[in-house]
Coordinates of C-alpha atoms and ligand atoms in Angstrom, one line a residue:
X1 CA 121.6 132.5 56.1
X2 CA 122.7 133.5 59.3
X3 CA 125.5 131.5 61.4
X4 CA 124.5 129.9 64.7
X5 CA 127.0 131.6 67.3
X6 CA 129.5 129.4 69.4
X7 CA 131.8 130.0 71.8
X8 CA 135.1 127.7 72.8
X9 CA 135.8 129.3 76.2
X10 CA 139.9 128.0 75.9
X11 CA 142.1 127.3 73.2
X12 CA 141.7 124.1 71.9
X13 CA 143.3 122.1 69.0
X14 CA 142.6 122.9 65.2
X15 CA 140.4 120.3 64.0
X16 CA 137.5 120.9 65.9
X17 CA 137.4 124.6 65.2
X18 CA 137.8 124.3 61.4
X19 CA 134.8 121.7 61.6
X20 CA 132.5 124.1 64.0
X21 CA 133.4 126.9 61.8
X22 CA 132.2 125.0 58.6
X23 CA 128.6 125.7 60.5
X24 CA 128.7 128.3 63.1
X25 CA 130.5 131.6 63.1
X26 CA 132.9 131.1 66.1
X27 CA 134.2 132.7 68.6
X28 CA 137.3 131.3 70.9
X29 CA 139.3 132.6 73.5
X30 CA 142.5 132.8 72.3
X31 CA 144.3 132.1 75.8
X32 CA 145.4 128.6 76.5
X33 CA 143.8 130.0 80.2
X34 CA 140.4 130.0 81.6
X35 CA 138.1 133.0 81.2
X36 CA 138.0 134.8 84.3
X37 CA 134.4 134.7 85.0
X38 CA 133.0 138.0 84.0
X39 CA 134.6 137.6 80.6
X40 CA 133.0 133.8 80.5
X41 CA 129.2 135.4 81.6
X42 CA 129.7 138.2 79.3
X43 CA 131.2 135.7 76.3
X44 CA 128.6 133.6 76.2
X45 CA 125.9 135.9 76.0
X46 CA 123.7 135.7 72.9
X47 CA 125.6 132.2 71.8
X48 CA 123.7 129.6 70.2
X49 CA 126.1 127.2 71.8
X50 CA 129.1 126.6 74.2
X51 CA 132.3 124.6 74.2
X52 CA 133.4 125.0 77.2
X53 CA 136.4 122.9 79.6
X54 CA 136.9 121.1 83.2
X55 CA 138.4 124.2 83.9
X56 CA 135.0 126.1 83.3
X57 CA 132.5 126.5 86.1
X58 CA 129.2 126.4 84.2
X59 CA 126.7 127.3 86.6
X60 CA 123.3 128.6 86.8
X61 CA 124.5 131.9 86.5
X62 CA 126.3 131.1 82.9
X63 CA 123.6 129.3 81.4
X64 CA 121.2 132.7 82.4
X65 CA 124.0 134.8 80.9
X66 CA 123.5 132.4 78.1
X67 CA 120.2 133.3 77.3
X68 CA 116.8 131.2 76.1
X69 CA 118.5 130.6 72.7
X70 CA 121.3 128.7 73.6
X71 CA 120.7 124.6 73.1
X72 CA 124.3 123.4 74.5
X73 CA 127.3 123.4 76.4
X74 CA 129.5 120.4 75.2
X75 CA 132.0 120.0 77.7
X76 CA 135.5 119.3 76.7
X77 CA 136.4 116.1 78.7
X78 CA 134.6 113.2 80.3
X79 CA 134.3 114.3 83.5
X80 CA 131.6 117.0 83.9
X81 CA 131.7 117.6 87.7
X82 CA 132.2 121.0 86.6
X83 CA 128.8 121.3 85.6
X84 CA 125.4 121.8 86.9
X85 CA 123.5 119.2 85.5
X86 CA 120.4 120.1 87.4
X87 CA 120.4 123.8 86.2
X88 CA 121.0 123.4 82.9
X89 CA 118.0 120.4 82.6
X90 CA 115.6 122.6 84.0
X91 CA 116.6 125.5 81.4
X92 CA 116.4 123.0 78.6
X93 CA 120.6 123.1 77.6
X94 CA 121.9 120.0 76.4
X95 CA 125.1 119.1 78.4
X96 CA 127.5 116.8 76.6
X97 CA 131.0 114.9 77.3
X98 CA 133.5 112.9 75.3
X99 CA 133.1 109.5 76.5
X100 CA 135.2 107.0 74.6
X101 CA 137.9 108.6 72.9
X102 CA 140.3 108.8 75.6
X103 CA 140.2 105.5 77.2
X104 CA 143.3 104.5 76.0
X105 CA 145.1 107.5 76.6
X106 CA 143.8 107.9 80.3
X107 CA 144.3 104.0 81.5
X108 CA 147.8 104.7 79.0
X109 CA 148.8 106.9 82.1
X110 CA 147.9 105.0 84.7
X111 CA 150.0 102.3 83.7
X112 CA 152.6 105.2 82.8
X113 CA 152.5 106.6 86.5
X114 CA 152.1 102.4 87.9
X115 CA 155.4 101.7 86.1
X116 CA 157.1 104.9 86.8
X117 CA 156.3 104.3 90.9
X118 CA 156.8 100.6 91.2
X119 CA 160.1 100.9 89.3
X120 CA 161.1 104.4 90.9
X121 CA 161.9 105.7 87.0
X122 CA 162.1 109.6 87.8
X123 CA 164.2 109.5 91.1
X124 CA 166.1 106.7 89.1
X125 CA 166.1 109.3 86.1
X126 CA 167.0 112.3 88.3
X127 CA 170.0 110.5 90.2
X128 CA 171.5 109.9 86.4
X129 CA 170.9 113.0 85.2
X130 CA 172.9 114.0 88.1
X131 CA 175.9 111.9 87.0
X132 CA 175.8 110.1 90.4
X133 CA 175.3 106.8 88.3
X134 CA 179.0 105.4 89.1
X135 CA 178.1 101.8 88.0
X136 CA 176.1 98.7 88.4
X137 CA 175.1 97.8 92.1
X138 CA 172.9 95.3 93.4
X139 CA 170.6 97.5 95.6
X140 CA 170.6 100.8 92.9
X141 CA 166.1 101.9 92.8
X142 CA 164.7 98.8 93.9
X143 CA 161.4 98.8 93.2
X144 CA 158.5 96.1 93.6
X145 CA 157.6 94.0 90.5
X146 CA 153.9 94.8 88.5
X147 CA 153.9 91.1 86.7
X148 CA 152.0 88.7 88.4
X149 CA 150.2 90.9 91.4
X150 CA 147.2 92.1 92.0
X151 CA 145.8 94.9 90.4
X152 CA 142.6 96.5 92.4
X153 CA 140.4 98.9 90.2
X154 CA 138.0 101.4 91.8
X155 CA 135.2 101.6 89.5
X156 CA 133.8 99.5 86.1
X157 CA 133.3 102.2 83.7
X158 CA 135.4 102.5 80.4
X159 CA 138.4 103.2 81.5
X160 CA 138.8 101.6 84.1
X161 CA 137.7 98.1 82.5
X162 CA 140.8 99.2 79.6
X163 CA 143.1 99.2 82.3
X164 CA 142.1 95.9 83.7
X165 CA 142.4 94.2 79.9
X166 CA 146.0 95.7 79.3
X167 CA 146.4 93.9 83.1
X168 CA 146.4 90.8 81.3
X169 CA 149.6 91.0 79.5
X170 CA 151.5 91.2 82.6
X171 CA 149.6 87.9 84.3
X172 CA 148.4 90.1 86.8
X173 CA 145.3 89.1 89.2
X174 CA 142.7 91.7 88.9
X175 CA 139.9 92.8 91.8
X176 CA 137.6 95.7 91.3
X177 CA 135.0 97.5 92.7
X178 CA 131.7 99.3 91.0
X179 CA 128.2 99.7 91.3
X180 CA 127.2 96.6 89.6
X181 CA 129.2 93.4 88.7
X182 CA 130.2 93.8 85.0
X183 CA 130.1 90.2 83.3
X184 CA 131.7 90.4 80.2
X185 CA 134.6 92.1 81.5
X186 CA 134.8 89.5 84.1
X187 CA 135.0 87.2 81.3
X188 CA 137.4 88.6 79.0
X189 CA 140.1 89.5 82.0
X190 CA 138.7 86.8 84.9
X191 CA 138.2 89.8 87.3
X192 CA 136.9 89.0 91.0
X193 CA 134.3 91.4 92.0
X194 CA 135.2 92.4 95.7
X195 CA 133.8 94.6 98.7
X196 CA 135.9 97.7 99.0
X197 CA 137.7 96.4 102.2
X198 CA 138.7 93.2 100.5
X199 CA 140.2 95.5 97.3
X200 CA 142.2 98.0 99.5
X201 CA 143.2 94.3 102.2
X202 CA 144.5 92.5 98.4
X203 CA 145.5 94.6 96.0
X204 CA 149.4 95.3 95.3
X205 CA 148.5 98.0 92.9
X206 CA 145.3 100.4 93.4
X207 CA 143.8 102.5 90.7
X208 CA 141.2 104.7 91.0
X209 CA 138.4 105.5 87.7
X210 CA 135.7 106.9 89.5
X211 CA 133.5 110.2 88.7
X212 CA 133.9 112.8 91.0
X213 CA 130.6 113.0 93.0
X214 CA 129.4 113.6 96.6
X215 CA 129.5 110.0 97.2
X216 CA 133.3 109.4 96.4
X217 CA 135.0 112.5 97.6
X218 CA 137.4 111.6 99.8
X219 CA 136.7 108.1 99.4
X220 CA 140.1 107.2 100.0
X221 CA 140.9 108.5 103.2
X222 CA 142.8 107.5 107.0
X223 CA 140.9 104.9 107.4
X224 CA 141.5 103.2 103.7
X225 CA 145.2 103.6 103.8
X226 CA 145.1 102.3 107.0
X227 CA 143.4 98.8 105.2
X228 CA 146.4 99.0 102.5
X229 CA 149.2 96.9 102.0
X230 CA 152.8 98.8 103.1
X231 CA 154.0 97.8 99.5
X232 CA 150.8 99.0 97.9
X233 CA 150.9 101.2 95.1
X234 CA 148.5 103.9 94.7
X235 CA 147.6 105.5 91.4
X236 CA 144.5 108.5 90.4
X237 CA 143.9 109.8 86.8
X238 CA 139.8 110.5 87.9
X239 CA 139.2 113.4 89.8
X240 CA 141.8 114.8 92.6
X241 CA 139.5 114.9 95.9
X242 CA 138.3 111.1 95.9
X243 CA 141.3 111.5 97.5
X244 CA 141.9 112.9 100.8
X245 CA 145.3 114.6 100.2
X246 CA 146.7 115.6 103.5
X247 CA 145.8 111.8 104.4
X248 CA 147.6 110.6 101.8
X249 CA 150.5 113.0 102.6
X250 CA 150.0 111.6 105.8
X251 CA 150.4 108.0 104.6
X252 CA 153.0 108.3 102.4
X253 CA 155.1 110.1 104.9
X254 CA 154.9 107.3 107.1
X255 CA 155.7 104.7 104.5
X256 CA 151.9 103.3 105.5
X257 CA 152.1 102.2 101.7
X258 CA 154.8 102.1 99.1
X259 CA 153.8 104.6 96.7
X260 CA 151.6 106.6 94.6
X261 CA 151.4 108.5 91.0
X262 CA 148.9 111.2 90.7
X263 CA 147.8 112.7 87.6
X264 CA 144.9 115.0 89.6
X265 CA 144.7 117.2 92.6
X266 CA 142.7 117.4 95.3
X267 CA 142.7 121.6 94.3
X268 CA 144.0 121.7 91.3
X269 CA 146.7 123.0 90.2
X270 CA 147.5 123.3 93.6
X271 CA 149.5 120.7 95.6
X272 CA 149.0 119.9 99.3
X273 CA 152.5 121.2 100.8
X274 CA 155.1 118.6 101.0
X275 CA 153.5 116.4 97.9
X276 CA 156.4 117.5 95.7
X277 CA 158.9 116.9 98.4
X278 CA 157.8 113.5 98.6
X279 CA 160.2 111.1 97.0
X280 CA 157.5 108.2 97.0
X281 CA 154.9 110.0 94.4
X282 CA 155.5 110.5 91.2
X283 CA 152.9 113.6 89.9
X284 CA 152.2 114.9 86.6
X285 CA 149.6 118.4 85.7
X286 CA 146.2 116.2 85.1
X287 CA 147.3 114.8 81.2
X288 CA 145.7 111.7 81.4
X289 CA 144.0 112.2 77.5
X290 CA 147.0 115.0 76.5
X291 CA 147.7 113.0 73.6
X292 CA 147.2 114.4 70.4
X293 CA 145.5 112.3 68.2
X294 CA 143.0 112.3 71.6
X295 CA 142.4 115.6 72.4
X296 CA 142.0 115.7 68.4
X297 CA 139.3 113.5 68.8
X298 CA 137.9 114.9 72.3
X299 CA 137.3 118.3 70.1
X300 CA 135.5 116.6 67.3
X301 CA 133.4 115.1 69.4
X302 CA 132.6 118.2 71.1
X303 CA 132.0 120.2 68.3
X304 CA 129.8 117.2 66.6
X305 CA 127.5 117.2 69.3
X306 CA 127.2 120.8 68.7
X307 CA 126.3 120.8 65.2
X308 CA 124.0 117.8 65.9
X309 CA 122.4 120.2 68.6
X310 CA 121.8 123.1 65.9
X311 CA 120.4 121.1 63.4
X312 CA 117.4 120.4 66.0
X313 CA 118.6 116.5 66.8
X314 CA 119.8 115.3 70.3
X315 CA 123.6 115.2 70.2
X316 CA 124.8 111.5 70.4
X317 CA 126.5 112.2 74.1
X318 CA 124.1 113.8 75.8
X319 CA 124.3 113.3 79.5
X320 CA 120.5 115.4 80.1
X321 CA 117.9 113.5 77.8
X322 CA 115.6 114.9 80.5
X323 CA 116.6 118.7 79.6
X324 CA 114.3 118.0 76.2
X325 CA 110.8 118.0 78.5
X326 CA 112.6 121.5 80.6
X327 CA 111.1 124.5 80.7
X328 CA 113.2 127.2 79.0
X329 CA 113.9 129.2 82.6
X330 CA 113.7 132.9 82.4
Ligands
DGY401 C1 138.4 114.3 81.5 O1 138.1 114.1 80.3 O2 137.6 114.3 82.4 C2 139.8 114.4 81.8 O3 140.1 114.7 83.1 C3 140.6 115.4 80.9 O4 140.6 114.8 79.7

């Protein structure tokens, strides 16, 4: 019988291949690099089904290339502000994430780049490096303590509410802000829900876990920073423009907070000019889930929801149930 036909637009890691190729005849791009887009369009052509990354644009345009036959795109990552929902619903394509598997990992790094700011490690790290470490001195990298403050988080989904529950071993005070109040994690960690002037007045630490979507770009902009503590820390491993970089240049610059530790980029991969000069920020290339026992798992669920697309069922992370009632668009 026939193999369905898949393509992985990017390189990704082993496991999921071997498994997709134990159903589907594959195809991957062998380039740890994005397709440029008239290889994507003509790549996925005639494919039953599409692994694709954040680093993909999948629009209207792809899934036509596509053609009728093709049930899925399972995006690589959580985050899926790289698709269009709305086109691929009304042509009927499942769209899929990897919800989940990479909590840890992503609110892992936040703490990673909360540490690393409060307690200045890579300027500390750098000035060793340098040999410039002479000896002991009471004022060497003083940084701000994380135990016991307060620790705002932008948004109640998964990994955000992981953050706040590792908050607890270090007695820390935790405010958030989401859509809706979320009980049980309120519970477990004693969480205040809060307005978002009363997170950005309190907290000591800020860390932002929202999706990218009209409603949150740039929501952290002039006026927020100018509602921040001047020893507030500032930490994003969501999506680069809910923050307004050249305000936040802006801020730091001026010392109107203490700090901040970006993992994602208002353009990525660029950087708004003077970010790296900064000593104040501590950034890293957008690795919130590179682990990789995570992006093992990301992959295998990926290609999981692919197989479970083939075989006619609706993969378990589908984000369009709606798509099943779309007409298949010419
Ligand atoms: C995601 O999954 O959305 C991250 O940004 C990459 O893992």
């Amino acid at each position: 019988m026939k193999k369905p036909k898949v393509l992985i637009t990017r390189k990704i890691p082993e496991p999921a291949v071997l498994l997709l190729k134990e159903y589907c005849e594959v195809e991957m791009n062998p380039n740890d690099k994005a397709m440029p887009r008239n290889e994507l369009l003509s790549g996925v052509k005639g494919k039953d089904a599409v692994l694709c990354l954040l680093t993909d644009k999948i629009d209207d345009e792809v899934f036509k290339a596509a053609g009728k036959q093709c049930k899925i795109f399972a995006n690589y990552a959580v985050g899926y502000n790289n698709v269009d929902m709305e086109a691929a619903t009304k042509r009927g394509i499942f769209i899929t994430n990897t919800p989940g598997v990479l909590d840890d990992a992503t609110a892992d790094l936040a703490w990673a780049l909360l540490f690393s700011v409060s307690r200045r490690i890579v300027e500390a790290d750098q000035f060793t490096r340098e040999g410039k470490f002479k000896g002991w001195k009471s004022n060497l990298y003083l940084g701000r303590d994380v135990t016991g403050k307060t620790l705002g988080i932008i948004g109640g989904g998964r990994i955000g509410r992981n953050l706040g529950k590792k908050a607890k071993a270090f007695d820390m005070k935790i405010i958030y802000i989401a859509n809706s109040r979320k009980v049980a994690f309120e519970e477990e960690t004693k969480a205040r829900f809060v307005d978002k002037d009363t997170l950005l007045r309190e907290a000591d630490f800020i860390s932002i876990h929202v999706p990218l979507l009209p409603s949150t770009k740039h929501y952290i902009s002039e006026p927020e920073f100018n509602l921040m503590k001047e020893t507030a820390i500032l930490i994003n491993t969501s999506r680069g423009p809910v923050i307004d970089e050249k305000a936040l240049v802006k801020a730091l610059k001026a010392k109107k907070i203490w700090g901040a530790g970006l993992d994602v980029f208002e353009n990525e991969p660029y950087l708004e000019p003077e970010l790296e000069k900064l000593s104040n920020v501590v950034i890293v290339p957008h690795i919130g889930s590179a682990t990789i026992e995570t992006r093992n798992n990301m992959g295998l669920m990926a290609a999981r929801n692919i197989i479970q697309a083939l075989n006619g069922e609706i993969p378990a992370n589908t984000l369009n149930r709606e798509c099943i009632t779309g007409a298949k668009e010419e």
